Amino acid sequence: MNYNYERFQSPRPETPEPGSRQGRRNAAPGVQLLDDDGAISEQLETCLKHIFAKYCTPPPADVASAGKCLILMTPPEGAYLSETGLDAWAKDTNGAPFSEETKEELRQFLDVTDDGDLTFKGFLQIYQLQTENDEEETWRDLSSHGFDRTLTLVASRREDLEDSNHTL
């Protein structure tokens, strides 16, 4: 029989299926990136706290004990991403620091300190917008920081593992 296979393949494979909602695709049962109101889920916020804590100033108190282990960190109250922290996070997440133009847009539109440093609230705003618009990009970011599709921290970044001679 001759089948028209184009009929079965979506012309936009990254587009959610009809009836599905962003934040719920390609995840294990019970795992959501966004809650029913479209806000960041508690599960995702826990992951984002850990990622933010790796780069924030001041560093979390538990950073020394976390080391290369699979321990979720929490940023201290009032923490922020300095320009150095922002560059390190962007490089580890996307392979390169943000351009000056992008940094200026972040300062203009997101929650920042009086000195223009990104707060955790601003960090959440980035992921809120990104997840609403491109859920797969958020999954890629989470994966690059060691989280699987169940939002479980399963590994450090490859570079971290190589730096510690493959010991966790």
Backbone as a chain_set.jsonl record, in Angstrom:
{"seq": "MNYNYERFQSPRPETPEPGSRQGRRNAAPGVQLLDDDGAISEQLETCLKHIFAKYCTPPPADVASAGKCLILMTPPEGAYLSETGLDAWAKDTNGAPFSEETKEELRQFLDVTDDGDLTFKGFLQIYQLQTENDEEETWRDLSSHGFDRTLTLVASRREDLEDSNHTL", "coords": {"N": [[0.84, -1.184, 0.0], [0.389, 2.255, -0.639], [1.261, 4.881, 1.324], [0.669, 8.175, 2.367], [3.082, 9.619, 3.87], [3.66, 12.167, 4.7], [1.357, 13.127, 5.706], [1.281, 12.143, 8.25], [3.363, 13.248, 9.614], [4.183, 16.011, 11.501], [4.331, 19.296, 10.252], [5.564, 21.098, 11.814], [7.436, 20.048, 14.027], [8.217, 20.801, 16.621], [6.072, 22.005, 17.725], [3.512, 21.898, 20.125], [1.207, 19.193, 20.432], [-2.219, 19.327, 19.337], [-4.406, 20.367, 21.866], [-2.607, 19.862, 23.877], [-0.594, 21.392, 26.45], [1.81, 23.969, 26.939], [4.725, 23.274, 28.872], [4.147, 20.766, 29.694], [4.806, 18.835, 27.912], [6.703, 16.053, 26.746], [7.599, 15.212, 29.224], [8.003, 13.284, 32.214], [5.27, 11.46, 33.719], [3.38, 13.491, 35.911], [5.269, 15.478, 36.064], [5.851, 18.845, 35.636], [6.642, 21.822, 33.909], [5.416, 24.229, 33.927], [2.74, 25.501, 35.941], [-0.839, 24.994, 36.437], [-1.801, 27.553, 36.047], [-0.033, 28.643, 34.341], [2.28, 29.574, 35.423], [5.684, 29.264, 36.657], [6.362, 26.01, 37.725], [6.552, 24.47, 41.015], [8.372, 22.392, 40.979], [10.07, 23.026, 38.787], [11.021, 25.479, 39.703], [12.596, 24.695, 41.887], [14.71, 23.413, 40.561], [15.71, 25.598, 39.128], [16.545, 27.254, 41.211], [18.766, 25.835, 42.105], [20.44, 25.958, 39.822], [20.785, 28.767, 39.575], [22.048, 29.225, 42.034], [24.567, 28.164, 41.606], [25.98, 30.153, 40.369], [25.615, 32.558, 41.659], [26.023, 35.602, 43.647], [26.013, 36.567, 46.963], [27.756, 33.379, 47.274], [25.944, 30.297, 47.945], [25.64, 28.955, 51.29], [25.865, 26.209, 51.379], [27.482, 25.495, 49.263], [30.147, 24.625, 49.418], [29.926, 22.131, 50.667], [28.432, 20.84, 48.776], [30.059, 20.586, 46.528], [31.208, 18.447, 44.066], [29.137, 16.761, 44.238], [25.811, 15.381, 43.96], [23.915, 17.357, 45.062], [21.224, 19.418, 45.731], [21.342, 22.897, 45.574], [20.547, 25.998, 47.232], [19.991, 29.386, 46.622], [21.24, 32.115, 48.635], [19.248, 34.487, 50.541], [18.59, 37.498, 48.861], [20.511, 37.139, 46.929], [22.252, 37.503, 43.777], [22.999, 37.594, 40.237], [26.043, 38.581, 39.291], [27.797, 40.433, 36.724], [29.873, 38.75, 35.978], [28.956, 36.272, 36.976], [26.6, 36.037, 35.471], [27.67, 35.881, 32.878], [29.113, 33.457, 33.122], [27.019, 31.639, 33.648], [25.504, 31.921, 31.256], [27.396, 31.038, 29.389], [27.848, 28.371, 30.226], [25.311, 27.395, 29.813], [24.491, 28.073, 27.18], [26.763, 28.082, 25.65], [28.126, 30.435, 25.107], [28.841, 33.733, 26.372], [26.364, 36.332, 26.983], [25.631, 38.947, 24.619], [26.508, 42.447, 24.839], [24.305, 43.965, 24.178], [22.159, 42.197, 24.659], [22.488, 41.883, 27.437], [21.885, 44.467, 28.261], [19.181, 44.584, 27.564], [18.189, 42.678, 29.362], [18.671, 44.014, 31.781], [16.939, 46.14, 31.422], [14.338, 45.065, 31.196], [13.897, 43.029, 33.068], [13.82, 41.869, 36.529], [16.185, 43.418, 38.456], [19.033, 44.27, 40.545], [19.795, 47.423, 42.212], [22.224, 48.016, 41.122], [22.097, 46.832, 38.688], [22.335, 44.081, 38.506], [21.251, 40.74, 37.912], [18.471, 39.478, 39.62], [17.136, 36.665, 41.539], [14.421, 36.611, 41.067], [14.328, 37.898, 38.579], [15.734, 35.998, 37.109], [13.918, 33.882, 37.215], [11.942, 35.113, 35.695], [13.116, 35.109, 33.153], [13.058, 32.347, 32.563], [10.333, 31.856, 32.746], [9.257, 33.285, 30.551], [10.727, 32.056, 28.484], [9.928, 29.337, 28.687], [7.195, 29.488, 28.189], [7.293, 30.198, 25.516], [9.14, 28.507, 24.188], [9.391, 25.596, 25.042], [11.077, 23.372, 24.71], [13.612, 24.508, 24.621], [13.973, 25.223, 27.275], [14.026, 22.657, 28.421], [16.433, 21.772, 27.253], [18.242, 23.54, 28.454], [17.955, 22.77, 31.151], [18.911, 20.147, 30.987], [21.562, 20.659, 30.263], [22.511, 21.463, 32.659], [22.457, 19.22, 34.191], [19.969, 18.028, 34.814], [17.343, 15.633, 34.44], [14.485, 14.436, 32.485], [12.658, 14.076, 34.464], [13.059, 16.068, 36.146], [15.065, 15.61, 37.949], [18.196, 15.876, 39.504], [20.745, 14.464, 37.936], [23.347, 14.387, 37.042], [26.417, 16.2, 37.056], [27.664, 18.917, 35.072], [29.47, 17.881, 32.154], [32.072, 18.945, 32.023], [32.555, 19.528, 34.706], [32.611, 16.965, 35.764], [34.825, 15.94, 34.431], [36.809, 17.604, 35.461], [36.943, 16.666, 38.03], [38.007, 14.188, 37.814], [36.132, 12.236, 37.068], [34.752, 11.528, 39.39], [32.091, 11.474, 41.67]], "CA": [[0.0, 0.0, 0.0], [1.089, 3.523, -0.651], [0.785, 5.82, 2.336], [1.2, 9.525, 2.311], [3.696, 9.782, 5.183], [3.621, 13.573, 5.094], [0.128, 13.325, 6.462], [1.49, 11.714, 9.63], [4.424, 14.017, 10.248], [3.851, 17.413, 11.713], [5.24, 20.208, 9.571], [6.241, 21.841, 12.871], [7.577, 19.027, 15.064], [8.401, 21.363, 17.961], [4.8, 22.56, 18.159], [2.748, 20.929, 20.916], [0.054, 18.576, 19.791], [-3.472, 20.007, 19.707], [-4.946, 19.968, 23.161], [-1.576, 19.814, 24.916], [-0.247, 22.722, 26.923], [3.226, 24.159, 27.194], [5.134, 22.92, 30.219], [3.721, 19.41, 30.024], [5.203, 17.958, 26.834], [7.964, 15.333, 26.861], [7.989, 15.058, 30.619], [7.474, 12.101, 32.872], [3.976, 11.742, 34.358], [3.457, 14.25, 37.155], [6.305, 16.507, 35.966], [5.386, 20.018, 34.91], [7.488, 23.006, 33.955], [4.494, 25.311, 34.281], [1.565, 25.013, 36.667], [-2.115, 25.155, 35.73], [-2.0, 28.966, 35.744], [1.012, 29.074, 33.418], [3.444, 30.055, 36.17], [6.715, 28.251, 36.867], [5.961, 25.024, 38.734], [7.463, 24.324, 42.149], [9.435, 21.477, 40.551], [11.015, 23.774, 37.969], [11.654, 26.504, 40.546], [13.646, 24.032, 42.658], [15.836, 23.233, 39.635], [16.261, 26.913, 38.804], [17.279, 27.715, 42.401], [20.059, 25.16, 42.089], [21.246, 26.523, 38.732], [21.109, 30.138, 39.974], [22.98, 29.164, 43.164], [25.916, 27.829, 41.129], [26.615, 31.332, 39.791], [25.199, 33.78, 42.342], [26.789, 36.315, 44.653], [27.057, 35.703, 47.511], [27.486, 31.957, 47.041], [25.184, 29.669, 49.029], [26.441, 28.377, 52.367], [26.065, 24.782, 51.155], [28.236, 25.243, 48.035], [31.351, 23.855, 49.725], [29.56, 20.743, 50.944], [27.888, 20.243, 47.558], [31.191, 20.199, 45.698], [30.833, 17.777, 42.821], [28.078, 15.81, 44.553], [24.486, 15.691, 43.424], [23.136, 17.97, 46.131], [20.568, 20.633, 45.267], [21.697, 24.089, 46.329], [19.564, 27.077, 47.291], [20.693, 30.668, 46.758], [20.896, 32.866, 49.852], [18.348, 35.63, 50.384], [19.239, 38.685, 48.311], [21.56, 36.79, 45.964], [22.087, 38.033, 42.425], [24.033, 37.22, 39.286], [26.881, 39.685, 38.84], [28.1, 40.28, 35.298], [30.703, 37.548, 35.865], [28.067, 35.125, 37.167], [25.705, 35.985, 34.321], [28.468, 35.373, 31.755], [29.416, 32.038, 33.362], [25.772, 30.885, 33.452], [25.177, 31.922, 29.827], [28.381, 30.194, 28.702], [27.573, 26.972, 30.571], [23.981, 27.038, 29.309], [24.343, 28.274, 25.738], [28.044, 28.001, 24.957], [28.77, 31.74, 24.968], [28.216, 34.79, 27.174], [25.431, 37.207, 26.282], [26.166, 40.182, 24.05], [26.203, 43.629, 25.654], [22.937, 44.354, 23.837], [21.263, 41.303, 25.405], [22.6, 42.228, 28.858], [21.15, 45.716, 28.464], [17.753, 44.235, 27.534], [17.886, 42.02, 30.639], [18.621, 45.073, 32.803], [15.802, 47.018, 31.165], [13.018, 44.43, 31.26], [13.778, 42.023, 34.12], [14.105, 42.322, 37.884], [17.613, 43.532, 38.731], [19.388, 45.086, 41.71], [20.063, 48.823, 41.884], [23.456, 48.042, 40.324], [21.85, 46.191, 37.399], [22.607, 42.645, 38.542], [20.026, 39.936, 37.805], [18.001, 38.819, 40.846], [16.5, 35.367, 41.288], [13.122, 36.912, 40.454], [14.616, 38.145, 37.172], [16.115, 34.702, 36.545], [12.645, 33.186, 37.001], [11.254, 35.779, 34.582], [13.721, 34.584, 31.919], [12.558, 30.996, 32.301], [8.881, 31.941, 32.527], [9.073, 33.68, 29.157], [11.277, 31.041, 27.593], [9.128, 28.118, 28.728], [5.936, 29.784, 27.484], [7.533, 30.345, 24.083], [9.949, 27.429, 23.623], [9.578, 24.641, 26.137], [12.235, 22.516, 24.45], [14.827, 25.243, 25.001], [14.095, 25.072, 28.729], [14.494, 21.289, 28.678], [17.86, 21.713, 26.896], [18.971, 24.239, 29.517], [17.954, 21.911, 32.336], [19.804, 19.039, 30.689], [22.95, 21.128, 30.294], [22.881, 21.622, 34.068], [22.418, 17.924, 34.864], [18.633, 17.556, 35.164], [16.695, 14.776, 33.444], [13.096, 14.801, 32.174], [11.841, 14.004, 35.678], [13.57, 17.195, 36.925], [15.967, 15.075, 38.961], [19.6, 16.141, 39.227], [21.355, 13.149, 37.713], [24.773, 14.521, 36.752], [26.967, 17.537, 36.89], [28.086, 19.138, 33.696], [30.578, 17.03, 31.759], [33.327, 19.595, 32.393], [32.729, 19.351, 36.144], [32.998, 15.582, 35.995], [36.196, 15.772, 33.95], [37.675, 18.292, 36.396], [37.075, 15.898, 39.259], [38.425, 12.83, 37.442], [34.952, 11.361, 36.978], [34.223, 11.092, 40.678], [30.992, 12.291, 42.172]], "C": [[0.882, 1.242, 0.0], [0.442, 4.452, 0.367], [1.411, 7.173, 2.081], [1.758, 9.837, 3.702], [3.719, 11.238, 5.635], [2.398, 13.871, 5.945], [0.331, 13.024, 7.945], [2.568, 12.513, 10.345], [4.011, 15.475, 10.343], [4.833, 18.287, 10.937], [6.027, 21.064, 10.57], [6.409, 20.898, 14.066], [7.766, 19.573, 16.479], [7.116, 21.95, 18.525], [4.037, 21.519, 18.965], [1.553, 20.394, 20.131], [-1.204, 19.339, 20.191], [-3.981, 19.472, 21.049], [-3.898, 19.858, 24.248], [-1.215, 21.24, 25.294], [1.239, 22.799, 27.181], [3.52, 23.785, 28.65], [4.773, 21.499, 30.592], [4.163, 18.392, 28.977], [6.533, 17.288, 27.148], [8.463, 15.197, 28.293], [7.393, 13.773, 31.163], [6.123, 12.45, 33.496], [4.177, 12.473, 35.685], [4.502, 15.352, 37.143], [5.782, 17.649, 35.102], [6.433, 21.112, 35.0], [6.666, 24.219, 34.373], [3.296, 24.725, 35.02], [0.299, 25.299, 35.86], [-2.409, 26.601, 35.35], [-0.948, 29.503, 34.772], [2.231, 29.666, 34.095], [4.459, 28.916, 36.314], [6.272, 27.314, 37.985], [6.977, 24.994, 39.876], [8.642, 23.432, 41.781], [10.497, 22.22, 39.744], [11.731, 24.816, 38.813], [12.775, 25.907, 41.391], [14.898, 23.838, 41.802], [16.512, 24.567, 39.357], [17.005, 27.523, 39.99], [18.677, 27.119, 42.409], [20.976, 25.77, 41.021], [21.697, 27.934, 39.098], [22.179, 30.142, 41.064], [24.41, 28.851, 42.726], [26.684, 29.073, 40.694], [26.397, 32.617, 40.584], [26.247, 34.335, 43.3], [25.792, 36.786, 45.688], [26.731, 34.236, 47.241], [26.69, 31.367, 48.206], [26.115, 29.045, 50.064], [26.765, 26.916, 52.093], [26.894, 24.472, 49.913], [29.484, 24.408, 48.312], [31.027, 22.39, 49.969], [29.002, 20.051, 49.712], [29.012, 19.761, 46.655], [30.746, 19.634, 44.372], [29.721, 16.758, 43.055], [26.752, 16.281, 43.972], [23.574, 16.19, 44.538], [22.532, 19.258, 45.585], [20.92, 21.804, 46.179], [20.56, 25.099, 46.263], [20.324, 28.391, 47.438], [20.308, 31.372, 48.05], [19.949, 34.019, 49.534], [19.144, 36.819, 49.85], [20.336, 38.399, 47.296], [21.226, 37.342, 44.584], [23.186, 37.46, 41.543], [24.779, 38.484, 38.892], [27.134, 39.49, 37.349], [28.946, 39.026, 35.074], [29.861, 36.29, 35.997], [27.129, 34.928, 35.996], [26.436, 35.41, 33.107], [28.758, 33.881, 31.91], [28.173, 31.174, 33.136], [25.425, 30.793, 31.969], [26.124, 31.002, 29.055], [28.106, 28.713, 28.969], [26.251, 26.491, 29.99], [23.916, 27.048, 27.789], [25.647, 28.246, 24.953], [28.772, 29.316, 24.791], [28.092, 32.746, 25.89], [27.25, 35.611, 26.327], [26.177, 38.404, 25.699], [25.817, 41.333, 24.993], [24.766, 44.09, 25.407], [21.923, 43.503, 24.606], [21.296, 41.631, 26.89], [21.824, 43.5, 29.161], [19.643, 45.463, 28.45], [17.341, 43.559, 28.837], [17.734, 43.075, 31.732], [17.366, 45.936, 32.662], [14.462, 46.36, 31.485], [12.819, 43.439, 32.409], [14.113, 42.62, 35.477], [15.61, 42.272, 38.132], [17.818, 44.352, 40.0], [19.582, 46.536, 41.26], [21.312, 48.968, 41.021], [23.304, 47.335, 38.98], [22.162, 44.714, 37.332], [21.302, 41.862, 38.608], [19.688, 39.26, 39.128], [17.43, 37.443, 40.504], [15.128, 35.571, 40.654], [13.307, 37.166, 38.953], [14.993, 36.875, 36.435], [14.862, 33.869, 36.262], [11.874, 33.8, 35.832], [11.796, 35.29, 33.231], [13.099, 33.241, 31.571], [11.051, 30.948, 32.121], [8.617, 32.247, 31.057], [9.56, 32.599, 28.201], [10.394, 29.808, 27.534], [7.786, 28.315, 28.036], [6.13, 29.734, 25.974], [8.28, 29.192, 23.435], [10.33, 26.441, 24.728], [10.819, 23.78, 25.943], [13.544, 23.205, 24.807], [15.043, 25.147, 26.513], [14.572, 23.673, 29.085], [15.979, 21.155, 28.353], [18.707, 22.39, 27.968], [19.072, 23.372, 30.766], [18.919, 20.744, 32.154], [21.265, 19.473, 30.763], [23.442, 21.353, 31.716], [22.643, 20.349, 34.879], [21.061, 17.393, 35.252], [18.056, 16.698, 34.05], [15.245, 15.211, 33.253], [12.142, 14.591, 33.344], [12.202, 15.148, 36.626], [14.385, 16.731, 38.13], [17.396, 15.408, 38.552], [20.313, 14.802, 39.135], [22.842, 13.232, 37.439], [25.158, 15.98, 36.764], [27.289, 17.719, 35.423], [29.297, 18.274, 33.4], [31.917, 17.63, 32.184], [33.6, 19.437, 33.884], [33.19, 17.938, 36.453], [34.441, 15.353, 35.559], [37.17, 16.434, 34.905], [37.899, 17.493, 37.676], [37.446, 14.446, 38.995], [37.313, 11.824, 37.523], [34.471, 10.832, 38.321], [33.114, 12.042, 41.098], [31.031, 12.292, 43.674]], "O": [[1.973, 1.257, 0.57], [-0.746, 4.765, 0.289], [2.553, 7.276, 1.631], [1.026, 10.261, 4.597], [3.791, 11.51, 6.833], [2.415, 14.761, 6.796], [-0.362, 13.581, 8.797], [2.668, 12.453, 11.571], [3.551, 16.076, 9.373], [6.038, 18.039, 10.966], [7.032, 21.678, 10.212], [5.618, 20.942, 15.008], [7.495, 18.861, 17.446], [7.079, 22.351, 19.688], [3.925, 20.37, 18.536], [0.983, 21.079, 19.282], [-1.251, 19.934, 21.267], [-3.973, 18.268, 21.303], [-4.243, 19.77, 25.427], [-1.496, 22.18, 24.551], [1.86, 21.819, 27.593], [2.681, 23.956, 29.534], [5.067, 21.065, 31.706], [3.914, 17.198, 29.142], [7.404, 17.907, 27.76], [9.668, 15.077, 28.515], [6.411, 13.249, 30.637], [5.859, 13.621, 33.773], [5.043, 12.109, 36.48], [4.615, 16.096, 38.117], [5.329, 17.436, 33.978], [7.043, 21.307, 36.052], [7.148, 25.109, 35.073], [2.888, 23.593, 34.759], [0.37, 25.788, 34.732], [-3.186, 26.851, 34.428], [-0.97, 30.682, 34.421], [3.119, 30.199, 33.43], [4.124, 27.749, 36.114], [5.86, 27.76, 39.056], [8.114, 25.438, 39.721], [9.771, 23.674, 42.21], [11.692, 22.059, 39.993], [12.934, 25.016, 38.652], [13.804, 26.553, 41.59], [16.014, 24.071, 42.265], [17.739, 24.659, 39.351], [17.992, 28.234, 39.798], [19.655, 27.813, 42.686], [22.142, 26.062, 41.287], [22.874, 28.261, 38.946], [23.103, 30.954, 41.032], [25.362, 29.235, 43.406], [27.914, 29.053, 40.653], [26.938, 33.661, 40.22], [27.196, 33.661, 43.7], [24.78, 37.375, 45.308], [25.575, 33.885, 47.006], [26.754, 31.877, 49.324], [27.239, 28.656, 49.748], [27.811, 26.423, 52.516], [27.007, 23.307, 49.534], [29.837, 23.556, 47.497], [31.764, 21.506, 49.531], [29.079, 18.828, 49.595], [28.941, 18.672, 46.085], [29.991, 20.272, 43.638], [29.4, 15.976, 42.16], [26.605, 17.43, 43.554], [22.598, 15.537, 44.906], [23.247, 20.097, 45.038], [20.81, 21.709, 47.401], [19.725, 25.06, 45.36], [21.208, 28.501, 48.287], [19.175, 31.242, 48.514], [19.865, 34.468, 48.391], [20.239, 37.109, 50.331], [21.02, 39.32, 46.85], [20.066, 37.611, 44.27], [24.174, 36.914, 42.034], [24.218, 39.361, 38.236], [26.722, 38.479, 36.778], [28.754, 38.318, 34.086], [30.025, 35.346, 35.224], [26.884, 33.8, 35.569], [25.898, 34.562, 32.395], [28.661, 33.125, 30.943], [28.252, 30.114, 32.515], [25.091, 29.716, 31.475], [25.691, 30.27, 28.165], [28.129, 27.897, 28.047], [26.092, 25.304, 29.707], [23.352, 26.139, 27.181], [25.639, 28.372, 23.729], [29.929, 29.325, 24.372], [26.897, 32.628, 26.162], [27.316, 35.585, 25.098], [27.215, 38.82, 26.215], [24.935, 41.203, 25.842], [24.092, 44.552, 26.328], [20.945, 44.027, 25.14], [20.251, 41.657, 27.541], [21.176, 43.601, 30.202], [18.908, 46.059, 29.236], [16.262, 43.833, 29.362], [16.784, 43.035, 32.513], [16.805, 46.402, 33.654], [13.552, 47.019, 31.988], [11.687, 43.049, 32.693], [14.626, 43.735, 35.567], [16.231, 41.214, 38.029], [16.909, 45.036, 40.471], [19.537, 46.832, 40.066], [21.441, 49.936, 40.272], [24.264, 47.243, 38.215], [22.248, 44.142, 36.245], [20.358, 42.274, 39.282], [20.518, 38.55, 39.695], [17.263, 37.1, 39.333], [14.718, 34.787, 39.798], [12.509, 36.688, 38.147], [14.622, 36.689, 35.276], [14.751, 33.233, 35.214], [11.226, 33.084, 35.068], [11.034, 35.083, 32.287], [12.668, 33.016, 30.44], [10.543, 30.08, 31.41], [7.845, 31.549, 30.4], [8.884, 32.269, 27.226], [10.133, 29.284, 26.45], [7.293, 27.405, 27.369], [5.249, 29.286, 25.241], [8.081, 28.919, 22.252], [11.44, 26.463, 25.26], [11.534, 23.492, 26.903], [14.487, 22.549, 25.249], [16.177, 25.007, 26.971], [15.428, 23.513, 29.955], [16.713, 20.497, 29.09], [19.761, 21.88, 28.348], [20.141, 23.253, 31.365], [19.659, 20.398, 33.074], [22.109, 18.734, 31.27], [24.647, 21.426, 31.955], [22.628, 20.389, 36.11], [20.988, 16.389, 35.96], [18.246, 16.985, 32.868], [14.824, 16.233, 33.794], [10.952, 14.891, 33.236], [11.723, 15.202, 37.759], [14.392, 17.37, 39.182], [17.767, 15.244, 37.39], [20.466, 14.096, 40.131], [23.544, 12.232, 37.59], [24.343, 16.869, 36.518], [27.194, 16.781, 34.631], [30.073, 17.966, 34.305], [32.799, 16.911, 32.652], [34.746, 19.235, 34.287], [34.056, 17.734, 37.303], [35.193, 14.653, 36.237], [38.251, 15.898, 35.146], [38.934, 17.635, 38.327], [37.229, 13.577, 39.84], [37.506, 10.699, 37.984], [33.839, 9.777, 38.372], [33.2, 13.255, 40.903], [30.189, 12.923, 44.313]]}, "num_chains": 1, "name": "protein.A"}
